[in-house]
Amino acid sequence: MPSTATTGADILLMHAHSTMNKLPLVRRLEAVGFRAWPASSVQYDGSWQVRLTAGHPSKRLNSVVPLDPSDHRDLEIRLAKAQRKFEAYGRPMVVRETPLASSQLIDLLQKRGWTRFDETLVMIADLVDLELPDMLDHLPSHDVGRFVDASLVVDEADPALKPALAEVVSSIKPPSGLFVIENDDAGPVATTLCVQDNDLAGILSVAVSPQHRRKGLGAEILTSALRWARMRSAKAAWLQVGADNVPALALYASFGFREAYRYCYWQPPGDA
């Protein structure tokens, strides 16, 4: 009989060693990821999800996401159809490749000279028995405007993105915690967004302002988010991180996060 230590991420990873056994886990994490970061327009072409958001440039909000490896009919026609939708939104065409994409589609993209970029790890961690660092706890806010303002400052992002980012965050339907650490002199210095979807908690971002990194703020705000999620009965946490983000990978590994699968993006020739 499994011990209580296998009730969270261990159960999700237990049978995910081979590609076929991994697919149910990928499908579940993709589904909660869609709900945690909702696009303003979602259309289906067979099992392809076409996600588009006019106001925000995030690739997760503006991409074609194939969701069935066996769906490889009429690929040329469907790519051209999706291209027209992206053009109507003023967005560059992007295909997101997860283990749910058909090999035939990826072969076609390669033959047509598309470029593969931005490899990302999806990681999960058990929350049931996770020993969290003993740090000052930060309570989540429900003030979307304050969180968005803080996120733009910490990320050093274009303030013009505020309405679009506020719309995305306000559209999240599962319970979410908006975490901000502020410095009396510097204002907001770290942010994270945690979305709880039943027994899974998604960490949508962990951002620390460049001038305040290497001070433990990332661990501090991540600890608060994971504690909040566990208090709300989440059994496992998931997040997405760039494969080349070495500091973030080290931070997440210290909290017990392990790789579940990877995804990347493809773009047509000339769109790099």
PDB file of C-alpha atoms in Angstrom:
ATOM      1  CA  MET A   1       0.000   0.000   0.000  1.00  0.00           C
ATOM      2  CA  PRO A   2       1.310   3.484  -0.790  1.00  0.00           C
ATOM      3  CA  SER A   3       2.214   5.718   2.140  1.00  0.00           C
ATOM      4  CA  THR A   4       0.746   9.159   2.680  1.00  0.00           C
ATOM      5  CA  ALA A   5       3.894  10.551   1.044  1.00  0.00           C
ATOM      6  CA  THR A   6       2.586   9.364  -2.330  1.00  0.00           C
ATOM      7  CA  THR A   7      -0.688  11.278  -2.206  1.00  0.00           C
ATOM      8  CA  GLY A   8       0.576  14.366  -4.015  1.00  0.00           C
ATOM      9  CA  ALA A   9       3.050  14.765  -6.861  1.00  0.00           C
ATOM     10  CA  ASP A  10       4.418  11.232  -6.352  1.00  0.00           C
ATOM     11  CA  ILE A  11       1.131   9.735  -7.539  1.00  0.00           C
ATOM     12  CA  LEU A  12       1.118  12.024 -10.572  1.00  0.00           C
ATOM     13  CA  LEU A  13       4.656  10.979 -11.508  1.00  0.00           C
ATOM     14  CA  MET A  14       4.437   7.334 -10.469  1.00  0.00           C
ATOM     15  CA  HIS A  15       3.468   5.974 -13.886  1.00  0.00           C
ATOM     16  CA  ALA A  16       4.787   8.806 -16.046  1.00  0.00           C
ATOM     17  CA  HIS A  17       8.134   7.301 -17.072  1.00  0.00           C
ATOM     18  CA  SER A  18       7.240   6.376 -20.646  1.00  0.00           C
ATOM     19  CA  THR A  19       5.776   8.767 -23.208  1.00  0.00           C
ATOM     20  CA  MET A  20       2.407   6.982 -23.373  1.00  0.00           C
ATOM     21  CA  ASN A  21       2.037   6.745 -19.590  1.00  0.00           C
ATOM     22  CA  LYS A  22       2.930  10.429 -19.316  1.00  0.00           C
ATOM     23  CA  LEU A  23       0.049  11.635 -21.492  1.00  0.00           C
ATOM     24  CA  PRO A  24      -2.709  11.631 -18.807  1.00  0.00           C
ATOM     25  CA  LEU A  25      -0.474  13.742 -16.555  1.00  0.00           C
ATOM     26  CA  VAL A  26       0.309  16.118 -19.420  1.00  0.00           C
ATOM     27  CA  ARG A  27      -3.385  16.453 -20.265  1.00  0.00           C
ATOM     28  CA  ARG A  28      -4.261  17.260 -16.665  1.00  0.00           C
ATOM     29  CA  LEU A  29      -1.526  19.840 -16.207  1.00  0.00           C
ATOM     30  CA  GLU A  30      -2.327  21.428 -19.557  1.00  0.00           C
ATOM     31  CA  ALA A  31      -6.002  21.704 -18.561  1.00  0.00           C
ATOM     32  CA  VAL A  32      -5.263  23.382 -15.232  1.00  0.00           C
ATOM     33  CA  GLY A  33      -2.726  25.603 -16.973  1.00  0.00           C
ATOM     34  CA  PHE A  34      -5.372  26.832 -19.417  1.00  0.00           C
ATOM     35  CA  ARG A  35      -7.727  27.662 -16.551  1.00  0.00           C
ATOM     36  CA  ALA A  36      -4.965  29.375 -14.575  1.00  0.00           C
ATOM     37  CA  TRP A  37      -3.923  31.665 -17.451  1.00  0.00           C
ATOM     38  CA  PRO A  38      -7.058  32.122 -19.581  1.00  0.00           C
ATOM     39  CA  ALA A  39      -6.961  33.439 -23.132  1.00  0.00           C
ATOM     40  CA  SER A  40      -9.699  35.839 -24.206  1.00  0.00           C
ATOM     41  CA  SER A  41     -10.540  33.723 -27.276  1.00  0.00           C
ATOM     42  CA  VAL A  42     -10.343  29.917 -27.413  1.00  0.00           C
ATOM     43  CA  GLN A  43     -11.398  28.054 -30.565  1.00  0.00           C
ATOM     44  CA  TYR A  44     -10.992  24.402 -31.511  1.00  0.00           C
ATOM     45  CA  ASP A  45      -9.967  22.821 -34.793  1.00  0.00           C
ATOM     46  CA  GLY A  46     -10.250  19.134 -34.075  1.00  0.00           C
ATOM     47  CA  SER A  47      -8.094  18.656 -30.993  1.00  0.00           C
ATOM     48  CA  TRP A  48      -6.092  21.815 -31.645  1.00  0.00           C
ATOM     49  CA  GLN A  49      -6.805  24.650 -29.257  1.00  0.00           C
ATOM     50  CA  VAL A  50      -6.313  28.054 -30.876  1.00  0.00           C
ATOM     51  CA  ARG A  51      -5.689  30.568 -28.087  1.00  0.00           C
ATOM     52  CA  LEU A  52      -5.700  34.281 -28.875  1.00  0.00           C
ATOM     53  CA  THR A  53      -5.621  37.421 -26.723  1.00  0.00           C
ATOM     54  CA  ALA A  54      -5.582  40.765 -28.523  1.00  0.00           C
ATOM     55  CA  GLY A  55      -4.373  42.835 -25.566  1.00  0.00           C
ATOM     56  CA  HIS A  56      -1.520  40.710 -24.188  1.00  0.00           C
ATOM     57  CA  PRO A  57       1.487  39.286 -26.085  1.00  0.00           C
ATOM     58  CA  SER A  58       2.094  36.239 -23.848  1.00  0.00           C
ATOM     59  CA  LYS A  59       2.795  33.174 -26.011  1.00  0.00           C
ATOM     60  CA  ARG A  60       0.753  31.029 -23.641  1.00  0.00           C
ATOM     61  CA  LEU A  61      -2.203  33.286 -24.504  1.00  0.00           C
ATOM     62  CA  ASN A  62      -1.451  33.386 -28.232  1.00  0.00           C
ATOM     63  CA  SER A  63      -0.610  29.975 -29.662  1.00  0.00           C
ATOM     64  CA  VAL A  64      -1.965  26.859 -31.346  1.00  0.00           C
ATOM     65  CA  VAL A  65      -1.844  23.987 -28.854  1.00  0.00           C
ATOM     66  CA  PRO A  66      -2.342  20.457 -30.258  1.00  0.00           C
ATOM     67  CA  LEU A  67      -3.882  18.171 -27.635  1.00  0.00           C
ATOM     68  CA  ASP A  68      -3.948  14.709 -29.272  1.00  0.00           C
ATOM     69  CA  PRO A  69      -0.897  12.920 -30.763  1.00  0.00           C
ATOM     70  CA  SER A  70      -3.180  10.921 -33.090  1.00  0.00           C
ATOM     71  CA  ASP A  71      -4.719  14.050 -34.658  1.00  0.00           C
ATOM     72  CA  HIS A  72      -2.633  14.681 -37.777  1.00  0.00           C
ATOM     73  CA  ARG A  73      -5.191  15.086 -40.568  1.00  0.00           C
ATOM     74  CA  ASP A  74      -5.115  17.980 -43.058  1.00  0.00           C
ATOM     75  CA  LEU A  75      -2.155  19.628 -41.365  1.00  0.00           C
ATOM     76  CA  GLU A  76      -1.344  22.088 -44.152  1.00  0.00           C
ATOM     77  CA  ILE A  77      -4.945  23.282 -44.432  1.00  0.00           C
ATOM     78  CA  ARG A  78      -5.357  23.695 -40.678  1.00  0.00           C
ATOM     79  CA  LEU A  79      -2.090  25.604 -40.280  1.00  0.00           C
ATOM     80  CA  ALA A  80      -3.177  28.017 -43.010  1.00  0.00           C
ATOM     81  CA  LYS A  81      -6.564  28.429 -41.328  1.00  0.00           C
ATOM     82  CA  ALA A  82      -4.918  29.161 -37.972  1.00  0.00           C
ATOM     83  CA  GLN A  83      -2.540  31.608 -39.639  1.00  0.00           C
ATOM     84  CA  ARG A  84      -5.489  33.689 -40.847  1.00  0.00           C
ATOM     85  CA  LYS A  85      -6.874  33.840 -37.290  1.00  0.00           C
ATOM     86  CA  PHE A  86      -3.567  35.065 -35.930  1.00  0.00           C
ATOM     87  CA  GLU A  87      -3.328  37.693 -38.649  1.00  0.00           C
ATOM     88  CA  ALA A  88      -6.829  38.929 -37.760  1.00  0.00           C
ATOM     89  CA  TYR A  89      -5.645  39.411 -34.159  1.00  0.00           C
ATOM     90  CA  GLY A  90      -2.411  41.081 -35.227  1.00  0.00           C
ATOM     91  CA  ARG A  91      -0.389  38.314 -33.593  1.00  0.00           C
ATOM     92  CA  PRO A  92       2.530  36.285 -35.019  1.00  0.00           C
ATOM     93  CA  MET A  93       1.660  32.654 -35.664  1.00  0.00           C
ATOM     94  CA  VAL A  94       3.014  30.357 -32.927  1.00  0.00           C
ATOM     95  CA  VAL A  95       2.570  26.605 -32.377  1.00  0.00           C
ATOM     96  CA  ARG A  96       3.166  25.219 -28.880  1.00  0.00           C
ATOM     97  CA  GLU A  97       4.653  21.728 -28.872  1.00  0.00           C
ATOM     98  CA  THR A  98       3.942  19.514 -25.852  1.00  0.00           C
ATOM     99  CA  PRO A  99       4.026  15.689 -25.715  1.00  0.00           C
ATOM    100  CA  LEU A 100       0.408  15.918 -26.966  1.00  0.00           C
ATOM    101  CA  ALA A 101       1.472  17.210 -30.401  1.00  0.00           C
ATOM    102  CA  SER A 102       1.628  14.696 -33.250  1.00  0.00           C
ATOM    103  CA  SER A 103       5.036  13.778 -34.634  1.00  0.00           C
ATOM    104  CA  GLN A 104       3.635  14.353 -38.134  1.00  0.00           C
ATOM    105  CA  LEU A 105       2.910  18.004 -37.279  1.00  0.00           C
ATOM    106  CA  ILE A 106       6.402  18.583 -35.889  1.00  0.00           C
ATOM    107  CA  ASP A 107       7.963  16.906 -38.953  1.00  0.00           C
ATOM    108  CA  LEU A 108       5.948  19.241 -41.186  1.00  0.00           C
ATOM    109  CA  LEU A 109       7.039  22.340 -39.254  1.00  0.00           C
ATOM    110  CA  GLN A 110      10.672  21.274 -39.571  1.00  0.00           C
ATOM    111  CA  LYS A 111      10.324  20.639 -43.318  1.00  0.00           C
ATOM    112  CA  ARG A 112       8.762  24.070 -43.787  1.00  0.00           C
ATOM    113  CA  GLY A 113      11.666  25.766 -42.027  1.00  0.00           C
ATOM    114  CA  TRP A 114       9.895  26.750 -38.808  1.00  0.00           C
ATOM    115  CA  THR A 115      12.109  27.688 -35.843  1.00  0.00           C
ATOM    116  CA  ARG A 116      11.925  25.959 -32.460  1.00  0.00           C
ATOM    117  CA  PHE A 117      12.452  28.232 -29.443  1.00  0.00           C
ATOM    118  CA  ASP A 118      11.819  28.843 -25.730  1.00  0.00           C
ATOM    119  CA  GLU A 119      12.040  25.338 -24.263  1.00  0.00           C
ATOM    120  CA  THR A 120      10.153  25.278 -20.961  1.00  0.00           C
ATOM    121  CA  LEU A 121       9.958  22.757 -18.120  1.00  0.00           C
ATOM    122  CA  VAL A 122       6.676  21.946 -16.413  1.00  0.00           C
ATOM    123  CA  MET A 123       7.543  20.874 -12.873  1.00  0.00           C
ATOM    124  CA  ILE A 124       5.504  19.443 -10.017  1.00  0.00           C
ATOM    125  CA  ALA A 125       6.093  19.039  -6.285  1.00  0.00           C
ATOM    126  CA  ASP A 126       4.360  17.216  -3.465  1.00  0.00           C
ATOM    127  CA  LEU A 127       2.818  19.536  -0.881  1.00  0.00           C
ATOM    128  CA  VAL A 128       1.589  16.966   1.620  1.00  0.00           C
ATOM    129  CA  ASP A 129       4.940  16.298   3.285  1.00  0.00           C
ATOM    130  CA  LEU A 130       6.915  19.263   1.997  1.00  0.00           C
ATOM    131  CA  GLU A 131       8.969  20.939   4.721  1.00  0.00           C
ATOM    132  CA  LEU A 132       8.711  24.633   3.971  1.00  0.00           C
ATOM    133  CA  PRO A 133      11.410  27.068   5.154  1.00  0.00           C
ATOM    134  CA  ASP A 134      10.651  28.964   8.355  1.00  0.00           C
ATOM    135  CA  MET A 135      10.231  32.442   6.895  1.00  0.00           C
ATOM    136  CA  LEU A 136       8.063  35.474   7.407  1.00  0.00           C
ATOM    137  CA  ASP A 137       4.672  34.604   5.981  1.00  0.00           C
ATOM    138  CA  HIS A 138       2.966  36.959   3.521  1.00  0.00           C
ATOM    139  CA  LEU A 139      -0.806  36.930   3.132  1.00  0.00           C
ATOM    140  CA  PRO A 140      -2.321  37.019  -0.360  1.00  0.00           C
ATOM    141  CA  SER A 141      -4.130  40.065  -1.646  1.00  0.00           C
ATOM    142  CA  HIS A 142      -7.305  40.125  -3.722  1.00  0.00           C
ATOM    143  CA  ASP A 143      -6.539  43.582  -5.085  1.00  0.00           C
ATOM    144  CA  VAL A 144      -5.917  42.911  -8.786  1.00  0.00           C
ATOM    145  CA  GLY A 145      -4.913  46.504  -9.527  1.00  0.00           C
ATOM    146  CA  ARG A 146      -2.276  46.568  -6.785  1.00  0.00           C
ATOM    147  CA  PHE A 147      -0.888  43.213  -7.873  1.00  0.00           C
ATOM    148  CA  VAL A 148      -0.734  44.211 -11.544  1.00  0.00           C
ATOM    149  CA  ASP A 149       0.999  47.492 -10.714  1.00  0.00           C
ATOM    150  CA  ALA A 150       3.534  45.634  -8.577  1.00  0.00           C
ATOM    151  CA  SER A 151       4.118  42.981 -11.270  1.00  0.00           C
ATOM    152  CA  LEU A 152       4.837  45.583 -13.921  1.00  0.00           C
ATOM    153  CA  VAL A 153       7.338  47.333 -11.630  1.00  0.00           C
ATOM    154  CA  VAL A 154       9.102  44.120 -10.580  1.00  0.00           C
ATOM    155  CA  ASP A 155       9.256  42.781 -14.154  1.00  0.00           C
ATOM    156  CA  GLU A 156      10.266  46.209 -15.472  1.00  0.00           C
ATOM    157  CA  ALA A 157       7.499  45.750 -18.057  1.00  0.00           C
ATOM    158  CA  ASP A 158       5.713  48.276 -20.243  1.00  0.00           C
ATOM    159  CA  PRO A 159       3.059  50.089 -18.136  1.00  0.00           C
ATOM    160  CA  ALA A 160       0.824  50.044 -21.216  1.00  0.00           C
ATOM    161  CA  LEU A 161       0.258  46.321 -20.534  1.00  0.00           C
ATOM    162  CA  LYS A 162      -1.653  47.108 -17.333  1.00  0.00           C
ATOM    163  CA  PRO A 163      -5.233  46.868 -18.765  1.00  0.00           C
ATOM    164  CA  ALA A 164      -4.498  43.595 -20.575  1.00  0.00           C
ATOM    165  CA  LEU A 165      -2.736  42.008 -17.592  1.00  0.00           C
ATOM    166  CA  ALA A 166      -5.529  43.120 -15.266  1.00  0.00           C
ATOM    167  CA  GLU A 167      -8.071  41.541 -17.617  1.00  0.00           C
ATOM    168  CA  VAL A 168      -6.196  38.230 -17.672  1.00  0.00           C
ATOM    169  CA  VAL A 169      -5.796  38.089 -13.875  1.00  0.00           C
ATOM    170  CA  SER A 170      -9.443  39.091 -13.339  1.00  0.00           C
ATOM    171  CA  SER A 171     -10.546  36.313 -15.714  1.00  0.00           C
ATOM    172  CA  ILE A 172      -8.972  33.534 -13.616  1.00  0.00           C
ATOM    173  CA  LYS A 173     -11.903  31.492 -12.304  1.00  0.00           C
ATOM    174  CA  PRO A 174     -10.250  29.127  -9.761  1.00  0.00           C
ATOM    175  CA  PRO A 175      -9.317  30.675  -6.376  1.00  0.00           C
ATOM    176  CA  SER A 176      -6.089  32.640  -6.649  1.00  0.00           C
ATOM    177  CA  GLY A 177      -3.676  34.287  -4.247  1.00  0.00           C
ATOM    178  CA  LEU A 178      -1.877  37.462  -5.320  1.00  0.00           C
ATOM    179  CA  PHE A 179       1.370  37.839  -3.373  1.00  0.00           C
ATOM    180  CA  VAL A 180       3.497  40.990  -3.188  1.00  0.00           C
ATOM    181  CA  ILE A 181       6.571  41.787  -1.072  1.00  0.00           C
ATOM    182  CA  GLU A 182       7.189  45.498  -0.665  1.00  0.00           C
ATOM    183  CA  ASN A 183      10.264  47.351   0.522  1.00  0.00           C
ATOM    184  CA  ASP A 184       9.687  50.583   2.438  1.00  0.00           C
ATOM    185  CA  ASP A 185      12.166  52.415   0.242  1.00  0.00           C
ATOM    186  CA  ALA A 186      11.972  50.574  -3.070  1.00  0.00           C
ATOM    187  CA  GLY A 187       8.261  49.717  -3.276  1.00  0.00           C
ATOM    188  CA  PRO A 188       7.332  46.271  -4.655  1.00  0.00           C
ATOM    189  CA  VAL A 189      10.338  43.958  -4.941  1.00  0.00           C
ATOM    190  CA  ALA A 190       8.776  40.497  -5.488  1.00  0.00           C
ATOM    191  CA  THR A 191       5.504  39.053  -6.738  1.00  0.00           C
ATOM    192  CA  THR A 192       3.901  35.686  -7.360  1.00  0.00           C
ATOM    193  CA  LEU A 193       0.500  34.432  -8.454  1.00  0.00           C
ATOM    194  CA  CYS A 194      -0.803  31.117  -7.104  1.00  0.00           C
ATOM    195  CA  VAL A 195      -3.942  29.525  -8.580  1.00  0.00           C
ATOM    196  CA  GLN A 196      -5.577  26.623  -6.740  1.00  0.00           C
ATOM    197  CA  ASP A 197      -7.543  24.208  -8.930  1.00  0.00           C
ATOM    198  CA  ASN A 198      -8.968  21.494  -6.644  1.00  0.00           C
ATOM    199  CA  ASP A 199      -5.959  19.484  -5.369  1.00  0.00           C
ATOM    200  CA  LEU A 200      -3.429  21.228  -7.644  1.00  0.00           C
ATOM    201  CA  ALA A 201      -1.855  24.636  -7.052  1.00  0.00           C
ATOM    202  CA  GLY A 202      -0.264  26.472  -9.959  1.00  0.00           C
ATOM    203  CA  ILE A 203       2.587  28.926  -9.405  1.00  0.00           C
ATOM    204  CA  LEU A 204       2.127  31.228 -12.387  1.00  0.00           C
ATOM    205  CA  SER A 205       5.173  33.391 -11.744  1.00  0.00           C
ATOM    206  CA  VAL A 206       7.862  34.087  -9.198  1.00  0.00           C
ATOM    207  CA  ALA A 207       9.383  37.479  -9.988  1.00  0.00           C
ATOM    208  CA  VAL A 208      12.022  39.434  -8.078  1.00  0.00           C
ATOM    209  CA  SER A 209      13.212  42.863  -9.209  1.00  0.00           C
ATOM    210  CA  PRO A 210      16.750  42.672 -10.653  1.00  0.00           C
ATOM    211  CA  GLN A 211      18.316  44.905  -7.998  1.00  0.00           C
ATOM    212  CA  HIS A 212      16.915  42.787  -5.139  1.00  0.00           C
ATOM    213  CA  ARG A 213      17.853  39.302  -6.316  1.00  0.00           C
ATOM    214  CA  ARG A 214      20.074  36.908  -4.353  1.00  0.00           C
ATOM    215  CA  LYS A 215      18.500  38.066  -1.080  1.00  0.00           C
ATOM    216  CA  GLY A 216      16.155  35.122  -0.541  1.00  0.00           C
ATOM    217  CA  LEU A 217      13.029  36.967  -1.682  1.00  0.00           C
ATOM    218  CA  GLY A 218      12.154  34.312  -4.264  1.00  0.00           C
ATOM    219  CA  ALA A 219      12.182  31.579  -1.619  1.00  0.00           C
ATOM    220  CA  GLU A 220      10.288  33.823   0.788  1.00  0.00           C
ATOM    221  CA  ILE A 221       7.383  34.598  -1.529  1.00  0.00           C
ATOM    222  CA  LEU A 222       7.242  31.040  -2.925  1.00  0.00           C
ATOM    223  CA  THR A 223       7.034  29.697   0.636  1.00  0.00           C
ATOM    224  CA  SER A 224       4.059  31.956   1.350  1.00  0.00           C
ATOM    225  CA  ALA A 225       2.251  30.870  -1.818  1.00  0.00           C
ATOM    226  CA  LEU A 226       2.795  27.157  -1.169  1.00  0.00           C
ATOM    227  CA  ARG A 227       1.711  27.472   2.468  1.00  0.00           C
ATOM    228  CA  TRP A 228      -1.468  29.255   1.333  1.00  0.00           C
ATOM    229  CA  ALA A 229      -2.199  26.534  -1.219  1.00  0.00           C
ATOM    230  CA  ARG A 230      -1.604  23.727   1.278  1.00  0.00           C
ATOM    231  CA  MET A 231      -3.881  25.376   3.831  1.00  0.00           C
ATOM    232  CA  ARG A 232      -6.561  25.287   1.114  1.00  0.00           C
ATOM    233  CA  SER A 233      -6.040  21.494   0.764  1.00  0.00           C
ATOM    234  CA  ALA A 234      -3.854  21.460  -2.349  1.00  0.00           C
ATOM    235  CA  LYS A 235      -1.878  18.211  -2.499  1.00  0.00           C
ATOM    236  CA  ALA A 236       0.607  19.122  -5.245  1.00  0.00           C
ATOM    237  CA  ALA A 237       1.966  22.237  -6.928  1.00  0.00           C
ATOM    238  CA  TRP A 238       3.020  22.829 -10.518  1.00  0.00           C
ATOM    239  CA  LEU A 239       4.870  25.584 -12.326  1.00  0.00           C
ATOM    240  CA  GLN A 240       6.553  26.402 -15.640  1.00  0.00           C
ATOM    241  CA  VAL A 241      10.130  27.655 -15.975  1.00  0.00           C
ATOM    242  CA  GLY A 242      12.515  28.294 -18.863  1.00  0.00           C
ATOM    243  CA  ALA A 243      14.959  25.436 -19.389  1.00  0.00           C
ATOM    244  CA  ASP A 244      17.865  27.902 -19.364  1.00  0.00           C
ATOM    245  CA  ASN A 245      16.824  29.730 -16.173  1.00  0.00           C
ATOM    246  CA  VAL A 246      19.468  28.168 -13.937  1.00  0.00           C
ATOM    247  CA  PRO A 247      18.809  30.242 -10.763  1.00  0.00           C
ATOM    248  CA  ALA A 248      15.062  29.530 -10.896  1.00  0.00           C
ATOM    249  CA  LEU A 249      15.616  25.816 -11.524  1.00  0.00           C
ATOM    250  CA  ALA A 250      17.872  25.647  -8.465  1.00  0.00           C
ATOM    251  CA  LEU A 251      15.274  27.463  -6.345  1.00  0.00           C
ATOM    252  CA  TYR A 252      12.440  25.159  -7.428  1.00  0.00           C
ATOM    253  CA  ALA A 253      14.552  22.025  -6.952  1.00  0.00           C
ATOM    254  CA  SER A 254      15.190  23.106  -3.359  1.00  0.00           C
ATOM    255  CA  PHE A 255      11.411  23.003  -2.831  1.00  0.00           C
ATOM    256  CA  GLY A 256      11.134  19.498  -4.269  1.00  0.00           C
ATOM    257  CA  PHE A 257       9.911  20.395  -7.749  1.00  0.00           C
ATOM    258  CA  ARG A 258      10.682  17.766 -10.392  1.00  0.00           C
ATOM    259  CA  GLU A 259      10.291  17.799 -14.145  1.00  0.00           C
ATOM    260  CA  ALA A 260       6.996  16.365 -15.431  1.00  0.00           C
ATOM    261  CA  TYR A 261       7.454  17.231 -19.126  1.00  0.00           C
ATOM    262  CA  ARG A 262       8.741  19.940 -21.443  1.00  0.00           C
ATOM    263  CA  TYR A 263       7.242  22.096 -24.128  1.00  0.00           C
ATOM    264  CA  CYS A 264       8.544  24.578 -26.680  1.00  0.00           C
ATOM    265  CA  TYR A 265       7.258  26.931 -29.375  1.00  0.00           C
ATOM    266  CA  TRP A 266       7.563  26.965 -33.164  1.00  0.00           C
ATOM    267  CA  GLN A 267       7.337  30.009 -35.403  1.00  0.00           C
ATOM    268  CA  PRO A 268       7.303  30.318 -39.222  1.00  0.00           C
ATOM    269  CA  PRO A 269      10.344  31.454 -41.209  1.00  0.00           C
ATOM    270  CA  GLY A 270      10.865  35.187 -40.991  1.00  0.00           C
ATOM    271  CA  ASP A 271       8.988  35.638 -37.674  1.00  0.00           C
ATOM    272  CA  ALA A 272      12.029  35.271 -35.422  1.00  0.00           C
TER     273      ALA A 272
END
